PDB file of C-alpha atoms in Angstrom:
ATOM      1  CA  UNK A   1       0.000   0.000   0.000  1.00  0.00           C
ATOM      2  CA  UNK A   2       2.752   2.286   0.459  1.00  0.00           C
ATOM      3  CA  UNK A   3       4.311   1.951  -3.090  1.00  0.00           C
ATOM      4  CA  UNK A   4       0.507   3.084  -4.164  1.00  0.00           C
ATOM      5  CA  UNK A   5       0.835   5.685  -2.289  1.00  0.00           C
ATOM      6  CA  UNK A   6       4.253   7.000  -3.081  1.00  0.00           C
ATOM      7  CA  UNK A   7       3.733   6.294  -6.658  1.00  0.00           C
ATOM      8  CA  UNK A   8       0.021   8.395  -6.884  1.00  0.00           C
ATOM      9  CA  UNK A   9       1.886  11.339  -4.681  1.00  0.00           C
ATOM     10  CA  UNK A  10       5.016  11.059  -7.340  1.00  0.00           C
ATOM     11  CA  UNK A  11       2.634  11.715  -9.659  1.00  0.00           C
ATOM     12  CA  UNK A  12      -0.198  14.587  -8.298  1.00  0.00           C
ATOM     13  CA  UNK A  13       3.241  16.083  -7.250  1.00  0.00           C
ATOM     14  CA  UNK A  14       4.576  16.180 -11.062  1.00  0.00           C
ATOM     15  CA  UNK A  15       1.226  16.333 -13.176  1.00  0.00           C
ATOM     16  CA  UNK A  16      -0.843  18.152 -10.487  1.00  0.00           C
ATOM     17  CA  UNK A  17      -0.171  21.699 -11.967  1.00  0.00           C
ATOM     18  CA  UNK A  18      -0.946  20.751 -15.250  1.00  0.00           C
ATOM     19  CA  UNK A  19      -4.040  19.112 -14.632  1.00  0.00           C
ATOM     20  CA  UNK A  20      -5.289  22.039 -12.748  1.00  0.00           C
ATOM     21  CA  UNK A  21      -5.202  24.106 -15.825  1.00  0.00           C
ATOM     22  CA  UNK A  22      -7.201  21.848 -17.741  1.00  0.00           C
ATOM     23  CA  UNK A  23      -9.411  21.402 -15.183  1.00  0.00           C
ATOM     24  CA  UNK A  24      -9.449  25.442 -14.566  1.00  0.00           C
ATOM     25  CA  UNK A  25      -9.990  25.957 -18.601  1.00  0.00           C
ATOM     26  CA  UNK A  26     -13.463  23.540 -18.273  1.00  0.00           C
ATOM     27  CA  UNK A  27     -14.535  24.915 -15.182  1.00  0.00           C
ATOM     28  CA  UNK A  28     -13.686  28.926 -15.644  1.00  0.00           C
ATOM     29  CA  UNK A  29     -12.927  29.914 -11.774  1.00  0.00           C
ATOM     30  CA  UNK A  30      -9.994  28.601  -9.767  1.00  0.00           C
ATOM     31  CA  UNK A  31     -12.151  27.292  -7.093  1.00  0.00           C
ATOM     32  CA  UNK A  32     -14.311  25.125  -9.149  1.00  0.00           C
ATOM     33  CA  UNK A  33     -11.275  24.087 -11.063  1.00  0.00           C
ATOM     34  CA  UNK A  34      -9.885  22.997  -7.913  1.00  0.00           C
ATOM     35  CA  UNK A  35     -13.130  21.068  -6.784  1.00  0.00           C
ATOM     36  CA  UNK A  36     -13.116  19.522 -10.015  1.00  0.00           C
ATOM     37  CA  UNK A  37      -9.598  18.311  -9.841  1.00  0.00           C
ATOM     38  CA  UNK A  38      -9.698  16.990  -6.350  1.00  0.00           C
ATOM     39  CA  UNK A  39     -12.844  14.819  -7.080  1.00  0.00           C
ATOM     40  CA  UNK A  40     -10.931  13.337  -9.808  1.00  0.00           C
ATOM     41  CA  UNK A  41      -7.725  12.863  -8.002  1.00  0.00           C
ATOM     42  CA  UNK A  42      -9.908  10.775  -5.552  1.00  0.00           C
ATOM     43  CA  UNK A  43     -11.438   9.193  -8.557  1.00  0.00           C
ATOM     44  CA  UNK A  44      -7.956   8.043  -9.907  1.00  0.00           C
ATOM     45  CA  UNK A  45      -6.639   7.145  -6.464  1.00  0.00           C
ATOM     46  CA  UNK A  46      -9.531   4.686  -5.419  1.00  0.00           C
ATOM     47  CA  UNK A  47      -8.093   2.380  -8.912  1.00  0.00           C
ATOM     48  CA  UNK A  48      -4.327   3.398  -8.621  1.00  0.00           C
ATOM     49  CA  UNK A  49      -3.232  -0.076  -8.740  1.00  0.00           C
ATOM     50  CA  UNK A  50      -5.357  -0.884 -11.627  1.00  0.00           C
ATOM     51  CA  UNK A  51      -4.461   1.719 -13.681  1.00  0.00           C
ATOM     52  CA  UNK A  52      -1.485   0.552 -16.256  1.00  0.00           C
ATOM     53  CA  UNK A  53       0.645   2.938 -18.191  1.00  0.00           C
ATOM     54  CA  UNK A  54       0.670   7.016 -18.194  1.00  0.00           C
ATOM     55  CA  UNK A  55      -2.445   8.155 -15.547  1.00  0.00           C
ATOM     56  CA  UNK A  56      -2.696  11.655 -16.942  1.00  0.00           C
ATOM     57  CA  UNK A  57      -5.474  10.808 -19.802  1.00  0.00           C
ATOM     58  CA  UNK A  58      -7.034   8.564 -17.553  1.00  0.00           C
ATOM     59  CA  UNK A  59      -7.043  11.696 -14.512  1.00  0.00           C
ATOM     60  CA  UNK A  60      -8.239  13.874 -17.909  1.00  0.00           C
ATOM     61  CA  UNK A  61     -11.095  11.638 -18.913  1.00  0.00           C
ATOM     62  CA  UNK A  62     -12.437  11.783 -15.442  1.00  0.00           C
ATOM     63  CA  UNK A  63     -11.866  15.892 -15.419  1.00  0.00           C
ATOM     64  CA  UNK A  64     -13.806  15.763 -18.832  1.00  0.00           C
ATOM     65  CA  UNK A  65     -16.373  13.023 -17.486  1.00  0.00           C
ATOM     66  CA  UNK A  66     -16.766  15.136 -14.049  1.00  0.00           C
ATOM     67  CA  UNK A  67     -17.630  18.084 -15.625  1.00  0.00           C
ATOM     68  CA  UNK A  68     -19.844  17.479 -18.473  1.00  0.00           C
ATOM     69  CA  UNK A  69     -22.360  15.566 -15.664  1.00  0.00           C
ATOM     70  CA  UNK A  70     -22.359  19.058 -13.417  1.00  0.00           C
ATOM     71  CA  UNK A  71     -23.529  20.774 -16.293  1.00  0.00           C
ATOM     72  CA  UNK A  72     -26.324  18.143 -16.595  1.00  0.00           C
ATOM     73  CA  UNK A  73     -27.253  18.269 -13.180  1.00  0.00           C
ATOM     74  CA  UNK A  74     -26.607  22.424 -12.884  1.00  0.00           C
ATOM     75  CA  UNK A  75     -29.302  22.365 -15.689  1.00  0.00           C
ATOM     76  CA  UNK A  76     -31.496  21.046 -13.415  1.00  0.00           C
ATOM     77  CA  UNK A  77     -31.066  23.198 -10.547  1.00  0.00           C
ATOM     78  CA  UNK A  78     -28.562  26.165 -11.437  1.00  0.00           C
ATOM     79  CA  UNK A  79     -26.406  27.080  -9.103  1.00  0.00           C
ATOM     80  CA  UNK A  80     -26.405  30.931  -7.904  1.00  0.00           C
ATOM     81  CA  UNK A  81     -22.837  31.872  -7.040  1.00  0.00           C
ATOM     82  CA  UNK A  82     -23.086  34.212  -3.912  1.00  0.00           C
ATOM     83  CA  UNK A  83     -19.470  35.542  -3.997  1.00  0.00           C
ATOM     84  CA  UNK A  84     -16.716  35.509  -6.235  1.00  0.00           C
ATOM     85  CA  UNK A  85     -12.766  35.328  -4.885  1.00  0.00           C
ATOM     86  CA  UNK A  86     -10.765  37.992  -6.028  1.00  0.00           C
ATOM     87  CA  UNK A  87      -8.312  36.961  -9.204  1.00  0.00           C
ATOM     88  CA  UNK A  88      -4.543  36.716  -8.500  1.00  0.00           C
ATOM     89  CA  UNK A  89      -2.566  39.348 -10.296  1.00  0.00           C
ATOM     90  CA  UNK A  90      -1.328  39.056 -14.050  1.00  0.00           C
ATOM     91  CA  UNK A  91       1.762  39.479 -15.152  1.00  0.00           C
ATOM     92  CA  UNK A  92       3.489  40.102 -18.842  1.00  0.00           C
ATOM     93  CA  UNK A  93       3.656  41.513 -21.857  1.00  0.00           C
ATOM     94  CA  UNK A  94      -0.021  40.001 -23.058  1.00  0.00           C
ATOM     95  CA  UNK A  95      -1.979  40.585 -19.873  1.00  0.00           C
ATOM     96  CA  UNK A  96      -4.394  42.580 -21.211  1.00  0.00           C
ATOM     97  CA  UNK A  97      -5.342  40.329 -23.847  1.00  0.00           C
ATOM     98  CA  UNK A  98      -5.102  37.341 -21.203  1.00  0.00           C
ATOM     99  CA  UNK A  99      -7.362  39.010 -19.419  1.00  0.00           C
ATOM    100  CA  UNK A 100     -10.180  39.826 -21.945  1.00  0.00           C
ATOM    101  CA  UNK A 101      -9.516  36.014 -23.270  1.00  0.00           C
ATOM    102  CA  UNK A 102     -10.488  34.778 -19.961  1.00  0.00           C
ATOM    103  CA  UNK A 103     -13.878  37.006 -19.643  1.00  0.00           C
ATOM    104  CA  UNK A 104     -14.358  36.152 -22.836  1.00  0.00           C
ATOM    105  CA  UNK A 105     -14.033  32.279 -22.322  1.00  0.00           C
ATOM    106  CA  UNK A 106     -16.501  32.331 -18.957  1.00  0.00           C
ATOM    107  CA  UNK A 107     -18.559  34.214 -21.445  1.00  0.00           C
ATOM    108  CA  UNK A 108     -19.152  31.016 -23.079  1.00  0.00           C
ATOM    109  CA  UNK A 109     -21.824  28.421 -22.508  1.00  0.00           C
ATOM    110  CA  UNK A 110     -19.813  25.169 -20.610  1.00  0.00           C
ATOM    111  CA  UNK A 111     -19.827  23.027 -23.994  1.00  0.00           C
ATOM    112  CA  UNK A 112     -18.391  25.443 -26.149  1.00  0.00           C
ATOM    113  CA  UNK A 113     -15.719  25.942 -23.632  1.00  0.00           C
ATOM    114  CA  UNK A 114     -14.897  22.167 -23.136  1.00  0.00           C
ATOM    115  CA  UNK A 115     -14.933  22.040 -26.473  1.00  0.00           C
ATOM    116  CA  UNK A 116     -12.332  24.420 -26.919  1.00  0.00           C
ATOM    117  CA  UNK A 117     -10.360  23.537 -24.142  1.00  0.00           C
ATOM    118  CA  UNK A 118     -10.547  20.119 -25.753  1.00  0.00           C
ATOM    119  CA  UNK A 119      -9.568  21.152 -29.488  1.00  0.00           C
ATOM    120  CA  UNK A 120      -6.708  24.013 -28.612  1.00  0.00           C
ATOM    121  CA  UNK A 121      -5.549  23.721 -25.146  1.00  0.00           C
ATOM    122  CA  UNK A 122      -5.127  19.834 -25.491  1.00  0.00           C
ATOM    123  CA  UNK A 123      -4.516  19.736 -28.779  1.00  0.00           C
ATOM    124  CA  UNK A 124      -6.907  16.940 -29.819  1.00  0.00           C
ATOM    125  CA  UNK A 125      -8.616  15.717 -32.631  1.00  0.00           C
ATOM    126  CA  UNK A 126     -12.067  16.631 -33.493  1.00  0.00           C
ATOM    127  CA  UNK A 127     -12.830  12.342 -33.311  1.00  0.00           C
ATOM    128  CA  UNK A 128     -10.833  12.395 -29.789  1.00  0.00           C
ATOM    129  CA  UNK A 129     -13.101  15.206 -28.778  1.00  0.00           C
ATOM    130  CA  UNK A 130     -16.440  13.676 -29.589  1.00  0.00           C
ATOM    131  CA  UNK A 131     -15.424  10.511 -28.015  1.00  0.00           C
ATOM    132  CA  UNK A 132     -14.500  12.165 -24.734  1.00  0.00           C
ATOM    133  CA  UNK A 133     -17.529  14.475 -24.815  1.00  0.00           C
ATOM    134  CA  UNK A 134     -19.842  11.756 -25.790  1.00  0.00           C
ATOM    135  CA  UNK A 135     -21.173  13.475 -28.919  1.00  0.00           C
ATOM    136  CA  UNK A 136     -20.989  13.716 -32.978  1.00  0.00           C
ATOM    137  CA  UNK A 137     -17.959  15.179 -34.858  1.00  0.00           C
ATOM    138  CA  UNK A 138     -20.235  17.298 -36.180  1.00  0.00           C
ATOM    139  CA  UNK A 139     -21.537  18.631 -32.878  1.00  0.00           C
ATOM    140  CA  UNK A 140     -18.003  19.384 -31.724  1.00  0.00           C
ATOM    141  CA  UNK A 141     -17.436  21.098 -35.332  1.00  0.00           C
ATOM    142  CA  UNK A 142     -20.094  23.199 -34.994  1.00  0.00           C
ATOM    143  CA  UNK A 143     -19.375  23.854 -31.175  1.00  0.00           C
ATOM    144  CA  UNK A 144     -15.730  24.665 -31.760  1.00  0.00           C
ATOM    145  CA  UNK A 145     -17.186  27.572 -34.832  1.00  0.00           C
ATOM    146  CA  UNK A 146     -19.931  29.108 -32.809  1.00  0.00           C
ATOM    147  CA  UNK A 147     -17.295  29.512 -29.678  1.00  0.00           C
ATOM    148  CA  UNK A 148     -14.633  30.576 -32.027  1.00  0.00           C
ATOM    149  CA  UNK A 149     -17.087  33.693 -33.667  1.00  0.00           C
ATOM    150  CA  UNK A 150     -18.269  34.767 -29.950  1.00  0.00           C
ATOM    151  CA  UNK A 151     -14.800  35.124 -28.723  1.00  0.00           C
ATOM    152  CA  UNK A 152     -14.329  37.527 -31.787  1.00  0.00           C
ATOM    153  CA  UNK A 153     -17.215  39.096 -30.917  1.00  0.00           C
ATOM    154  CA  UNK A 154     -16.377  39.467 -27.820  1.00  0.00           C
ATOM    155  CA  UNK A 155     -12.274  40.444 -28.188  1.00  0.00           C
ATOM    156  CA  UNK A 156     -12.458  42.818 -31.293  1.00  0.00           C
ATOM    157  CA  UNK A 157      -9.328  42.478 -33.260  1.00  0.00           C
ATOM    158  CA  UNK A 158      -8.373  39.145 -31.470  1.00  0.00           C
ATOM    159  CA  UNK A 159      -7.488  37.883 -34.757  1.00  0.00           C
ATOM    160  CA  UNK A 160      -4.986  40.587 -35.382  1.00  0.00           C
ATOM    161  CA  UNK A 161      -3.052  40.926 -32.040  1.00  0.00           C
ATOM    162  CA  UNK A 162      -2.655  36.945 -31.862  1.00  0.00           C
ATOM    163  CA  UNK A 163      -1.450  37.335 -35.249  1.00  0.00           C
ATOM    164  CA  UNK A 164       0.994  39.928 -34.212  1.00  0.00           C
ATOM    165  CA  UNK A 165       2.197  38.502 -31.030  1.00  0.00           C
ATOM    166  CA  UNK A 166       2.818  34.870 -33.159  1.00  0.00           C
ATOM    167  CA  UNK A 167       5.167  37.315 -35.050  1.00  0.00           C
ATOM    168  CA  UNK A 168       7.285  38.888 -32.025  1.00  0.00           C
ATOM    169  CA  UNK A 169       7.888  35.487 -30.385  1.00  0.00           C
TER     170      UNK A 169
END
């Protein structure tokens, strides 16, 4: 049981960061991302030993799996947030833009961001995507445009300054 347990904290300890930006890209606040992760994490640790291979798409799936079912049940009974935490400062060059991105992005209805998060931030295919949603390729095609045209509604010019800082990099 101990070689479980070093072996799970090994890995929380190395892929913990990561996965909390995936799960704070579904979930758009760091406190819900946080939830989100920790339920999974708890997920993942109650089949450790049955898990073979690399645990991060497995911890993913679950992250992906998690979150799609709160929006089913939230659609049931919304939830009314009474408070929000205040937002840790930004830093760089692109902050601005970071920060109009991110309104932007909690802007967006929870599919259209998970689809996103999916398609850009993970870098997968549109197949990979339905599969871990549990919808169409078309669906996640159609998602991924709609989401894509309200974030350049919603960011004039994003087009042009992502363009620009692709250039100065």
């Amino acid at each position: 049981m101990a070689e479980v347990d070093g072996e799970f904290t090994a890995f929380v300890n190395e892929r913990g960061a990561a996965l909390l930006r995936v799960a704070y890209a579904l979930a758009g606040n760091q406190h819900a991302a946080e939830d989100l992760l920790q339920n999974a994490l708890a997920k993942a640790y109650a089949r450790w030993p049955r898990i073979r291979g690399d645990a991060e798409p497995y911890v993913k799936r679950i992250l992906y799996h998690d979150q799609v079912s709160g929006w089913r049940r939230r659609a049931r009974r919304p939830e009314v947030p009474l408070a929000e935490l205040p937002e840790r400062a930004v830093t760089g060059e692109d902050s601005d833009l970071r920060l109009l991105l991110r309104d932007a992005l909690r802007a967006l209805p929870p599919r259209q961001r998970a689809v996103l998060t999916l398609r850009y931030l993970e870098d997968l295919s549109v197949e990979q995507t339905a599969a871990l949603l549990g919808c169409r390729t078309g669906t996640v095609a159609s998602q991924s445009a709609k989401a894509l045209a309200k974030l350049r509604q919603l960011v004039p010019g994003l087009d042009e300054r992502t363009s620009r800082a692709e250039v100065t990099r």
